[in-house]
XYZ file of C-alpha atoms in Angstrom:
80
model
C 116.256 64.821 73.737
C 112.382 63.742 75.007
C 113.460 66.209 78.399
C 115.025 68.940 76.093
C 111.617 68.607 74.061
C 109.474 68.889 77.451
C 111.076 71.977 78.462
C 110.937 73.418 75.283
C 106.941 72.460 75.595
C 106.271 73.755 78.284
C 107.931 77.281 77.707
C 105.335 79.874 77.985
C 106.965 82.477 74.842
C 105.290 79.714 72.743
C 101.599 80.522 72.941
C 102.060 83.592 70.576
C 101.731 81.309 67.779
C 98.522 81.413 68.888
C 97.341 84.771 69.764
C 97.207 85.157 66.690
C 94.279 83.366 66.040
C 92.462 82.804 69.335
C 94.004 86.318 70.798
C 96.190 87.630 73.432
C 93.886 86.918 76.769
C 92.686 83.117 75.609
C 96.744 82.765 74.900
C 97.606 84.228 77.898
C 95.334 81.809 80.113
C 96.278 78.890 77.924
C 100.076 79.493 79.488
C 98.983 80.772 83.257
C 96.992 77.082 83.499
C 100.173 75.636 81.291
C 102.817 76.374 83.920
C 100.334 75.840 87.292
C 99.172 72.644 86.219
C 103.175 71.698 84.584
C 101.998 70.654 81.693
C 102.692 71.628 77.318
C 101.575 74.173 76.082
C 100.198 72.002 72.986
C 98.887 70.096 76.324
C 96.531 72.626 77.778
C 95.631 74.446 74.406
C 94.779 70.912 72.991
C 91.990 70.984 75.852
C 90.653 74.007 75.160
C 87.459 75.321 72.719
C 90.684 77.258 70.301
C 89.097 76.266 67.125
C 92.163 75.343 66.108
C 91.706 71.318 64.685
C 94.599 69.734 66.531
C 96.740 69.488 63.932
C 96.899 72.826 63.483
C 97.363 73.246 66.975
C 100.152 71.001 66.772
C 101.829 73.010 63.721
C 101.296 76.435 64.799
C 103.093 74.904 67.861
C 105.817 73.266 66.972
C 109.579 74.641 67.784
C 111.165 73.940 64.802
C 108.681 75.024 62.629
C 108.877 78.779 64.193
C 112.636 78.937 64.744
C 112.803 78.161 61.795
C 110.350 80.151 59.640
C 109.163 82.801 62.710
C 105.614 81.910 61.324
C 103.349 78.331 60.870
C 103.359 78.756 56.910
C 99.850 78.389 57.927
C 100.322 81.961 59.578
C 102.453 83.766 56.671
C 98.951 82.078 54.570
C 96.631 83.516 56.743
C 94.004 86.878 55.743
C 93.326 89.063 58.923
């Protein structure tokens, strides 16, 4: 389970959940940095100045939440 969670957590596709909040360029930067450093998207996003609280980051980047709902609950209710 740990290995699977690590593998999924490193998947650059996860940053698509961040793009609506921080923009495509910032999300892509996080993905590139995570891939280059061999770290998870959450680890790198937590270090960046995204203005997204840590709890929200964990929810937005949770693969189960994304796969079950398409978007994290906070994003579904977010007004543009």
